XYZ file of C-alpha atoms in Angstrom:
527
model
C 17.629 5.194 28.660
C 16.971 5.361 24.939
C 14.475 2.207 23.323
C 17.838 1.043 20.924
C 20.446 1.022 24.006
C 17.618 -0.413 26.165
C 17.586 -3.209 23.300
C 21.252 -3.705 23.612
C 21.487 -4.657 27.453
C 18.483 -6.979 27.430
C 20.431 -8.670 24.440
C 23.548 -9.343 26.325
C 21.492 -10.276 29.679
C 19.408 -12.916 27.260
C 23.148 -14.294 26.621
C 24.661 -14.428 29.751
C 21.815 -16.107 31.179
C 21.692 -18.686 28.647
C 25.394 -19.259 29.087
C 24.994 -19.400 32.864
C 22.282 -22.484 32.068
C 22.967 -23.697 28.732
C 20.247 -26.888 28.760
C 17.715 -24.603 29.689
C 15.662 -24.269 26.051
C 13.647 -21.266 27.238
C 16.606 -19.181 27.670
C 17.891 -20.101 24.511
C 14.967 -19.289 22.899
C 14.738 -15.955 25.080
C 17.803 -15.238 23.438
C 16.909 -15.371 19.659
C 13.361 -13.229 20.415
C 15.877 -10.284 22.159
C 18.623 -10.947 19.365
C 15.729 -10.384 16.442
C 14.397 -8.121 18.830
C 17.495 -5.623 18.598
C 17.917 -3.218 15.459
C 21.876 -2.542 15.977
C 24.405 -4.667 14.178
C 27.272 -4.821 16.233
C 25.918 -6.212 19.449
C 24.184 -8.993 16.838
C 27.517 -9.534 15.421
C 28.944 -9.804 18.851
C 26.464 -12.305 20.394
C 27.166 -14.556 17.451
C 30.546 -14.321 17.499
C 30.680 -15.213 21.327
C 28.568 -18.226 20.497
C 30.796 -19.351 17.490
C 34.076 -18.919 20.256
C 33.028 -22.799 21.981
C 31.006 -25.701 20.788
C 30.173 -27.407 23.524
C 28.684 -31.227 23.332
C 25.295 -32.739 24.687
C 22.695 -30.638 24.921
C 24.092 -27.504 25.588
C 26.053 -27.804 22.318
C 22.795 -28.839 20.586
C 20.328 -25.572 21.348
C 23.841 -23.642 20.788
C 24.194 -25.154 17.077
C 20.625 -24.893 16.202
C 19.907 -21.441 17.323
C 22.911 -20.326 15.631
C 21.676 -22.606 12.338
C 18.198 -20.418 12.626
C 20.317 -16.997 13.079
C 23.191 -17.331 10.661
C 21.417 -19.614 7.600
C 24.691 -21.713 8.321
C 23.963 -25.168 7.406
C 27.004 -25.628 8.932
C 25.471 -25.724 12.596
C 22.791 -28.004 11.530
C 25.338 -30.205 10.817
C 26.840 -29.936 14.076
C 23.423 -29.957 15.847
C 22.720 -33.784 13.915
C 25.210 -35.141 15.111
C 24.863 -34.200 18.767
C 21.364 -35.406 18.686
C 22.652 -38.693 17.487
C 25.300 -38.693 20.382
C 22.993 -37.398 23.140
C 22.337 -40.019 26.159
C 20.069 -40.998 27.199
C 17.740 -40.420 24.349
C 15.021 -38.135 24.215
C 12.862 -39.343 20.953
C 10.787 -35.872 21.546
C 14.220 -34.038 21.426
C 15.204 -36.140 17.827
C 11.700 -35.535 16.162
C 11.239 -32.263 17.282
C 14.487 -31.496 15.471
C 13.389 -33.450 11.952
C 10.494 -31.996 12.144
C 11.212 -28.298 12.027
C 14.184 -29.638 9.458
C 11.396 -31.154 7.132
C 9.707 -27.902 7.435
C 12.240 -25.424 6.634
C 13.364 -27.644 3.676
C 9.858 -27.274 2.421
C 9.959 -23.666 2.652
C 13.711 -23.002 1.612
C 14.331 -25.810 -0.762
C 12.989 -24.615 -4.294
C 13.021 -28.588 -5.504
C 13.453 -31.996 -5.003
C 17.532 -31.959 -4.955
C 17.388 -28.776 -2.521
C 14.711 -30.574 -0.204
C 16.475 -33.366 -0.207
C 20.116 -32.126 0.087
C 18.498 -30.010 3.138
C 17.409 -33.120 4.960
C 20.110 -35.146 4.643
C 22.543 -32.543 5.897
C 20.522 -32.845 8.862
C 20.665 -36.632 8.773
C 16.910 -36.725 9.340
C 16.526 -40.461 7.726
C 19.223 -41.344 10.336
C 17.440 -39.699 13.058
C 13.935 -41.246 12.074
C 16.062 -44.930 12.454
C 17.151 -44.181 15.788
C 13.821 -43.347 17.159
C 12.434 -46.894 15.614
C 15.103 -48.563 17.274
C 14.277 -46.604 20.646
C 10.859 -47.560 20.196
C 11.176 -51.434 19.213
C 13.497 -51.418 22.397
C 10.600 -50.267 24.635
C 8.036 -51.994 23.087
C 7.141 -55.119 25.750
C 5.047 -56.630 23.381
C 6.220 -56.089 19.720
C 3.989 -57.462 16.722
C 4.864 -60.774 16.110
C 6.188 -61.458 12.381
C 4.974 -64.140 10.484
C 3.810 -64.984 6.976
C 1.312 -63.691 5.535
C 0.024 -65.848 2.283
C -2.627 -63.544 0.828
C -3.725 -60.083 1.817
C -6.971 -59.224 3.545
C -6.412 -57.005 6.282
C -4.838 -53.753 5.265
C -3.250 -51.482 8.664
C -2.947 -48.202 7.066
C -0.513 -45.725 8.799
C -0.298 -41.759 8.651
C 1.935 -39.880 10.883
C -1.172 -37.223 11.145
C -4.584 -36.795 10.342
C -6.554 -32.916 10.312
C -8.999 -32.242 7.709
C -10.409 -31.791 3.816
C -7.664 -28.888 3.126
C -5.035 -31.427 4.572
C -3.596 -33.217 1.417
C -1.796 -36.268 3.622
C -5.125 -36.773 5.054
C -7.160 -36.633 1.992
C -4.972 -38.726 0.027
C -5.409 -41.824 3.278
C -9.055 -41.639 2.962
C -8.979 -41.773 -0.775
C -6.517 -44.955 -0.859
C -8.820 -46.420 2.405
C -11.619 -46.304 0.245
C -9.751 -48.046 -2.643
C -8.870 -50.905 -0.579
C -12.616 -51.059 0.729
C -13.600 -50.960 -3.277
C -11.321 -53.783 -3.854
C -13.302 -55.855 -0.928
C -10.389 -55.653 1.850
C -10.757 -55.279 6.088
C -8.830 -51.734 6.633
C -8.592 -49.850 9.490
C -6.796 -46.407 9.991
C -3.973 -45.786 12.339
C -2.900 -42.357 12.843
C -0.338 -41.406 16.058
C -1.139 -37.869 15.741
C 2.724 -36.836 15.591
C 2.855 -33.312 14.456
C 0.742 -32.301 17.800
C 3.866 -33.246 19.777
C 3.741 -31.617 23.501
C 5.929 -28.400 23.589
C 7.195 -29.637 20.440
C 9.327 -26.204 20.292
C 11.002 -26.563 23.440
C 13.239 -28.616 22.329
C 15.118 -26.536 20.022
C 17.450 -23.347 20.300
C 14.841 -21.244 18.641
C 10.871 -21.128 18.501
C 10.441 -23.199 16.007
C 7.454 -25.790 15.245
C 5.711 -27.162 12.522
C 1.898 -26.814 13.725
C -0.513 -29.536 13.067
C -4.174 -28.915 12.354
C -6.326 -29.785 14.784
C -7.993 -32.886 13.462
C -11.586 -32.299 12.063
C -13.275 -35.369 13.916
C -16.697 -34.326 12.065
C -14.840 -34.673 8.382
C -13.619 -37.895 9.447
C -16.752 -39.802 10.295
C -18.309 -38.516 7.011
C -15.053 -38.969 4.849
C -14.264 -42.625 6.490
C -15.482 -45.704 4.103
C -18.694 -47.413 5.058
C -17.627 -50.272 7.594
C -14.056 -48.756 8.267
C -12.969 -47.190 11.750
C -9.705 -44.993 12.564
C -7.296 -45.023 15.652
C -6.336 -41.201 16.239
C -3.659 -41.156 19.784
C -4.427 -38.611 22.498
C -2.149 -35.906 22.009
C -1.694 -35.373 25.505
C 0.586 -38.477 25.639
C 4.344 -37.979 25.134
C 5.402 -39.665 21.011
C 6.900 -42.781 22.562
C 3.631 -44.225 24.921
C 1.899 -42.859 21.705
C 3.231 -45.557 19.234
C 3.262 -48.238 21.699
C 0.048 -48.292 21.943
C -0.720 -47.893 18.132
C 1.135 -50.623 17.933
C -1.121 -52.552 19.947
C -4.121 -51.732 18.441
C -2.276 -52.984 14.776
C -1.780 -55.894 16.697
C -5.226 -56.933 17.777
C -6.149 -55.849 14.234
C -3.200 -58.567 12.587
C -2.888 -57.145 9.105
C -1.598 -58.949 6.263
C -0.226 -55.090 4.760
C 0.796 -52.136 6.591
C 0.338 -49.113 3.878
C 2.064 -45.976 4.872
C 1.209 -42.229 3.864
C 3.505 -39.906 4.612
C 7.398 -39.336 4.662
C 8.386 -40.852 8.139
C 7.639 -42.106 11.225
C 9.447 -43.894 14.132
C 6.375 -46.212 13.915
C 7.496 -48.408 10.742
C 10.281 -49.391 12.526
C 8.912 -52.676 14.528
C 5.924 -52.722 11.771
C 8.400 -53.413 9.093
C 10.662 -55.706 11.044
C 7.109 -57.975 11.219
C 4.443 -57.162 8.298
C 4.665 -56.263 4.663
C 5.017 -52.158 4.299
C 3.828 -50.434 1.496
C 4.945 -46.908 1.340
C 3.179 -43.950 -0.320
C 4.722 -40.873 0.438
C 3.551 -36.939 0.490
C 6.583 -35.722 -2.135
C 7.816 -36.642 -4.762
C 10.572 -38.811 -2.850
C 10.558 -42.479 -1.387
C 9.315 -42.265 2.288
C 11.886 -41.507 4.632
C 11.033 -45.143 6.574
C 11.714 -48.939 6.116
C 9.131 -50.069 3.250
C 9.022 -53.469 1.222
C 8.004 -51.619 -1.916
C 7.358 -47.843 -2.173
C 4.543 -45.938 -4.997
C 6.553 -43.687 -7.281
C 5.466 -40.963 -9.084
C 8.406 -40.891 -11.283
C 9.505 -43.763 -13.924
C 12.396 -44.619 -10.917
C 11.401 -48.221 -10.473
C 13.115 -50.733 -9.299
C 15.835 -51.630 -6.762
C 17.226 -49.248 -3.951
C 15.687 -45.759 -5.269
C 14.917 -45.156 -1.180
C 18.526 -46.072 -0.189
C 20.205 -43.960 -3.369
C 17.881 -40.532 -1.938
C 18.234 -41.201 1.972
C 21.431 -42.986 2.889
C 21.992 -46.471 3.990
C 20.224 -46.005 7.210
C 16.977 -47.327 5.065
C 16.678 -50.776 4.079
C 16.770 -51.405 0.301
C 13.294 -51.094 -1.543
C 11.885 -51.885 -4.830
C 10.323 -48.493 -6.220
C 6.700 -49.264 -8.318
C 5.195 -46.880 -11.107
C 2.107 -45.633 -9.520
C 1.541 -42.005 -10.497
C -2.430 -41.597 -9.154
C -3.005 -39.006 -6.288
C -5.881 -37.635 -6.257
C -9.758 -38.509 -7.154
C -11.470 -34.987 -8.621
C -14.467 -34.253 -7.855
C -15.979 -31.414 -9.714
C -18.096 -28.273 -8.395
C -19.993 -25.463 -9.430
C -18.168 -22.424 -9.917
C -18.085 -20.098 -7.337
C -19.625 -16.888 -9.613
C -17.007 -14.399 -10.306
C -18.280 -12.132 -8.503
C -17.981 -13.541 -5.251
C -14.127 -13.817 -6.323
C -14.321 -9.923 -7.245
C -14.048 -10.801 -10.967
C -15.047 -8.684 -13.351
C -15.439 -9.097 -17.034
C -12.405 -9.042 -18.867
C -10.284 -10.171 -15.991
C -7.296 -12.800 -16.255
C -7.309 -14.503 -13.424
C -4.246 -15.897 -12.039
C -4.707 -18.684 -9.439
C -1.671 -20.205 -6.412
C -2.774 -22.829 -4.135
C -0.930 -23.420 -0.742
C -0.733 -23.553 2.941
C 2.688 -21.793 3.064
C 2.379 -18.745 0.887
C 3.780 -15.782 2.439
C 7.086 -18.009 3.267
C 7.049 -19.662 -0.676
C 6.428 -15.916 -2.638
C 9.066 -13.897 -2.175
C 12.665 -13.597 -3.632
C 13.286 -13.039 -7.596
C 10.243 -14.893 -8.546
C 7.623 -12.399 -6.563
C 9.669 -9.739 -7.878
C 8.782 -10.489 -11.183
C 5.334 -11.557 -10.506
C 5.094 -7.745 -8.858
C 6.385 -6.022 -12.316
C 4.297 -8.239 -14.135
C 1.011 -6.863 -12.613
C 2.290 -3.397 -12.536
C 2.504 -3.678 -16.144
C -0.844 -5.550 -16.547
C -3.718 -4.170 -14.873
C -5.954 -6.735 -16.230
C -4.345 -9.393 -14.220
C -5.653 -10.586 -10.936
C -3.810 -12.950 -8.707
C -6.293 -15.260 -6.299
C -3.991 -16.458 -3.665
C -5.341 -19.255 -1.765
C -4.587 -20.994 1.430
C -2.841 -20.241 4.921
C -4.995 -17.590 7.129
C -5.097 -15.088 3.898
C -2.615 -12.823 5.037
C -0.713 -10.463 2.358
C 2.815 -12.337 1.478
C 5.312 -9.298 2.502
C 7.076 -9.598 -0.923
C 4.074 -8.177 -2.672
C 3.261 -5.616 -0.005
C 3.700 -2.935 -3.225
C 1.385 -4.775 -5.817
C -2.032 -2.730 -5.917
C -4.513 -4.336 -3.557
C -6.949 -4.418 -6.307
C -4.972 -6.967 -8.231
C -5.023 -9.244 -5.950
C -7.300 -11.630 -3.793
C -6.606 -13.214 -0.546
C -8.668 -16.532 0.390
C -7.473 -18.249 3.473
C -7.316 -21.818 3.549
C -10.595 -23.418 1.760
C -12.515 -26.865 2.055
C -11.776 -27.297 -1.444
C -10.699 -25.382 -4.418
C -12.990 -26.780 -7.354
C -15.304 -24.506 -7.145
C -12.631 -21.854 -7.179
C -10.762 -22.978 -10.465
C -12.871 -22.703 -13.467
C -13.016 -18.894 -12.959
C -9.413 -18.912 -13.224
C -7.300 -18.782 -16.591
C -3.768 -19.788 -15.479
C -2.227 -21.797 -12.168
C 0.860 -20.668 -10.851
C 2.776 -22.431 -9.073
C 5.618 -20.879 -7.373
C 9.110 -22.159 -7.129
C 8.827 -24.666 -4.125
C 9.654 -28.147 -3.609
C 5.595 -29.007 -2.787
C 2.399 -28.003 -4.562
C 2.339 -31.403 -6.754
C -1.456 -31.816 -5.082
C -2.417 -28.502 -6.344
C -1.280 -29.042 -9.712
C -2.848 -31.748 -10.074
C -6.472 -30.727 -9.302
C -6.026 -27.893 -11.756
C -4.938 -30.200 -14.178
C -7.963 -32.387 -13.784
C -10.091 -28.793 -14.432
C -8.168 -28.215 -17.762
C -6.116 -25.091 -16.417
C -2.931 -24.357 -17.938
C -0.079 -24.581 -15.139
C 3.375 -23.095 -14.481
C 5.408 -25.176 -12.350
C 9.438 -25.157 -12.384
C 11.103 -28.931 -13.214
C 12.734 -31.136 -10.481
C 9.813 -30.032 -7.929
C 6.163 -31.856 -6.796
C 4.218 -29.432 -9.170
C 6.905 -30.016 -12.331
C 6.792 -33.708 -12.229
C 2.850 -33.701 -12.328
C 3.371 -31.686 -15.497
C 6.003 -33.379 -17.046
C 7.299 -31.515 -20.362
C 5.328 -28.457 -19.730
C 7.782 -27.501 -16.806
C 9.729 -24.724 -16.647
C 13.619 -25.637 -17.092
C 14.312 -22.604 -14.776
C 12.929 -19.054 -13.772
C 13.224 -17.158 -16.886
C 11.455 -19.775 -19.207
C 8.911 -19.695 -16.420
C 8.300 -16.366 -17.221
C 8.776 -16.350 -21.470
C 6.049 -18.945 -20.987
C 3.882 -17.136 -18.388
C 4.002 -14.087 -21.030
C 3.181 -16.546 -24.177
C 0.057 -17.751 -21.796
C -1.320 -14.091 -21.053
C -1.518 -13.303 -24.879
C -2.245 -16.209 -26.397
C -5.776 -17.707 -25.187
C -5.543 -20.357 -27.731
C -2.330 -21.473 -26.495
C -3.508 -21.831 -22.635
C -6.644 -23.959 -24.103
C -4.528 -25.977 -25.627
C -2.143 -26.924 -22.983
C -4.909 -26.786 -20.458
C -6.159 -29.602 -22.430
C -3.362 -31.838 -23.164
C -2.827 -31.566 -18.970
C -6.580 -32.507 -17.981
C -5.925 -35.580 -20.553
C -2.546 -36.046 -18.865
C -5.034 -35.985 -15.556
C -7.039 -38.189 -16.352
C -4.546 -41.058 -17.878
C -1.878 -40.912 -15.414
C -3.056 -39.690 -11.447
C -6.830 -39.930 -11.418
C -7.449 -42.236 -8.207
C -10.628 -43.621 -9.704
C -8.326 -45.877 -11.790
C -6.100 -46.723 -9.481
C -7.300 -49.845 -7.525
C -5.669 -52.686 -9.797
C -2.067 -50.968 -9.645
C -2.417 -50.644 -5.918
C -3.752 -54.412 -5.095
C -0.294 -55.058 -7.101
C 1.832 -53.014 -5.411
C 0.420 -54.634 -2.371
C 1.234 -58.294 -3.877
C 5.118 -57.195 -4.622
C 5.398 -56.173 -0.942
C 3.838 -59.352 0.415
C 6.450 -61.557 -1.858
C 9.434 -59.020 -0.774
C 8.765 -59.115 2.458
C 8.303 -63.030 2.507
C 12.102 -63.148 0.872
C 13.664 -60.679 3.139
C 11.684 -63.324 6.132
C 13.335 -66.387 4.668
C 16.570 -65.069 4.704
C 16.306 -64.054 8.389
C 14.894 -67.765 9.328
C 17.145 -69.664 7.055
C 20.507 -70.917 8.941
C 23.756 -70.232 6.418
C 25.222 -73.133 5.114
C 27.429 -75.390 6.545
């Protein structure tokens, strides 16, 4: 029997065995490996159109709809697949986050900017999802944090789904806003359910899919933890569920006055919400995808609602605050050029990220390619992931390019470079902002993370991304110019070392919100 035909029958026995158990995950996932596995396009076609011929409900009909969603690109079947989740009895909370997990993940890769991430995530009806885990969880919580007021702040709980290391952002940016509550003479501890590291988190779904977690770099943490602070990190061994009840707990013995969130969501702000003040910080350049009193916006969006407007109604209102600091730079010594394999009369190009060979590729690396085929005094440092060569510029000559795998830290990296790049993605806003605290010129498309840290300099779309990247490479006055004008932008508008008094007000605003929305549960209606 031939390889090809060989291909073919273990395609069709993958289906009929899933078929023949259709809540069995494994098979479903056994499935897609033999279905990518398999070069010929008519038993492809045929597999999905015998999956497309039923849609079945529960479970079956959920690792039906989002294997076919990973398959076909048919947002379609995500659809279908929400809404099962949602319907599913009894409820599995590993089965819900595993599925707005790998959601949040794909819209990172796939959606180029903020409408496209969020569009993405709502058609999966993640914010929805999140809700209906908090409920599950305040429902098997036996002893739930008991609300009551809170008449000045001293005790900060601060929350993050998931803590790893220096070259995780979420992480960095908790430590950095710990240490700003410390500053400002507050009690904080850190509380940090470990959520990404979910067991067999890819199980759950139709396909292989996960979004992998770091494993947490206990060594960074003692060092990078405030003076007099301590952090609660759950054992990953325990299912998400016996997880937060427990974190909960331990934020009760601690009683906080504030609960300040980093991240996007977490089942976990459910029950904290319904009894503390929540503060919410999140990751993008979106309100956090949980309850919050107030939430820190990067954008001018203030006011009433902004969470409700991007997520749905399945979040209660909040009052967005201007608060535009992320990061606190801290400068380095340059790594010498030649330990970057610069030479003399290089350009150096510089990307940042943990996701590169998914983010380069389409029309953009296309571009990029032709431009260094026309240039050879261009080099390209890519930086981050395990420093593998992003498939889209498998043609570009290796000696154009430099592959660093995920770093401690990239200051030391950026002054030998002459122009940021960042490519079109919803993400990168962290990035972008440490080269614009080095005084690098930056290319970021509008309507993402990386365009809104740049403001007026972004890119209105791809082709005035690249008249500007071509204005850049021959004018060097030009890049000085704007690479100033962005460090001063820096160093007005996001440098953390400022920071502290917006933040103690932020913190104010949620303690009188949350007092309001308390007085309106405890008064009776009138008679």
């Amino acid at each position: 029997m031939s390889e090809p035909a060989r291909d073919q029958l273990l395609l069709h026995d993958a289906l009929a065995r899933a078929l023949a158990n259709p809540t069995d995950g494994q098979r479903w996932q056994q499935l897609c490996a033999r279905y990518q596995h398999c070069a010929a396009a008519a038993p492809r076609q045929a597999v999905l159109a015998r999956l497309r011929r039923e849609a079945p409900d529960g479970v079956a009909g959920f690792l039906r709809a989002t294997l076919l969603a990973h398959l076909t690109g048919e947002r379609g079947h995500v659809e279908r697949a929400a809404a099962l989740a949602l319907s599913i009895e009894p409820l599995d909370v590993e089965r819900l986050y595993a599925f707005v997990a790998y959601e949040w993940g794909d819209a990172l890769r796939d959606g180029a900017d903020r409408a496209g991430f969020v569009g993405r995530l709502r058609q999966a009806r993640a914010a929805e999802l999140v809700a209906r885990m908090g409920r599950e969880l305040i429902a098997h919580t036996a002893v739930p944090l008991a609300p009551r007021a809170v008449e000045r702040i001293d005790r900060v709980a601060l929350v993050t789904p998931f803590l790893a290391g220096a070259g995780h952002t979420p992480s960095v940016l908790a430590l950095e806003h710990a240490a700003l509550l410390r500053q400002a003479g507050l009690q904080v501890r850190l509380f940090a359910p470990q959520d990404q590291a979910q067991i067999e988190q890819g199980h759950y779904l139709g396909h292989p899919g996960q979004l992998v977690g770091n494993t947490p770099d206990l060594a960074w943490l003692g060092a990078a933890l405030p003076a007099g602070m301590s952090a609660s990190l759950s054992d990953p061994a325990f299912s998400l569920l016996e997880r937060w009840r427990a974190m909960l707990a331990l934020i009760g013995d601690f009683d906080p006055d504030l609960v300040l969130f980093v991240g996007l969501q977490s089942a976990l702000l459910a029950p904290l919400y319904a009894a503390r003040p929540v503060l919410g910080l999140c990751i993008h350049s979106t309100p956090p995808m949980a309850p919050v009193d107030v939430w820190l916006s990067a954008a001018d969006c203030c006011g009433e609602g902004a969470g409700a407007e991007v997520w749905g109604a399945a979040l209660p209102p909040a009052w967005g605050r201007h608060y535009p600091y992320r990061l606190r730079y801290r400068p380095a010594p340059a790594r010498p050029r030649a330990a970057l394999g610069l030479a003399d009369g290089q350009l150096a190009l510089v990307t940042v990220g943990v996701r590169l060979g998914e983010e380069i590729g389409g029309p953009w690396a296309a571009r990029m390619a032709a431009l260094l085929a026309r240039r050879a005094d261009l080099v390209w440092l890519l930086v981050g992931g395990d420093g593998a060569l992003p498939a889209a510029l498998a043609q570009v000559p290796a000696g154009q390019l430099r592959l660093l795998p995920q770093q401690a830290g990239v200051a030391d990296i950026l002054p030998n470079c002459d122009l940021f790049l960042n490519p079109p993605r919803m993400g990168g806003g962290f990035s972008v902002a440490e080269a614009m605290a080095q005084g690098l010129p930056v290319l970021a498309l509008g309507g993402s993370d990386g365009g809104a840290k740049v403001g007026a300099l972004a890119a209105a779309d791809l082709d005035d991304y690249f008249v500007r990247l071509d204005a850049y490479l021959a004018d060097a006055a030009l890049r000085a110019r704007d690479g100033a004008a962005l460090r001063l932008r820096f160093e007005q508008n996001m440098d953390l070392a400022q920071a502290g008094p917006a933040l103690l007000a932020a913190g104010e605003l949620a303690r009188q919100r949350y007092l309001l929305r308390r007085a309106a549960l405890t008064t009776p209606p009138a008679s």
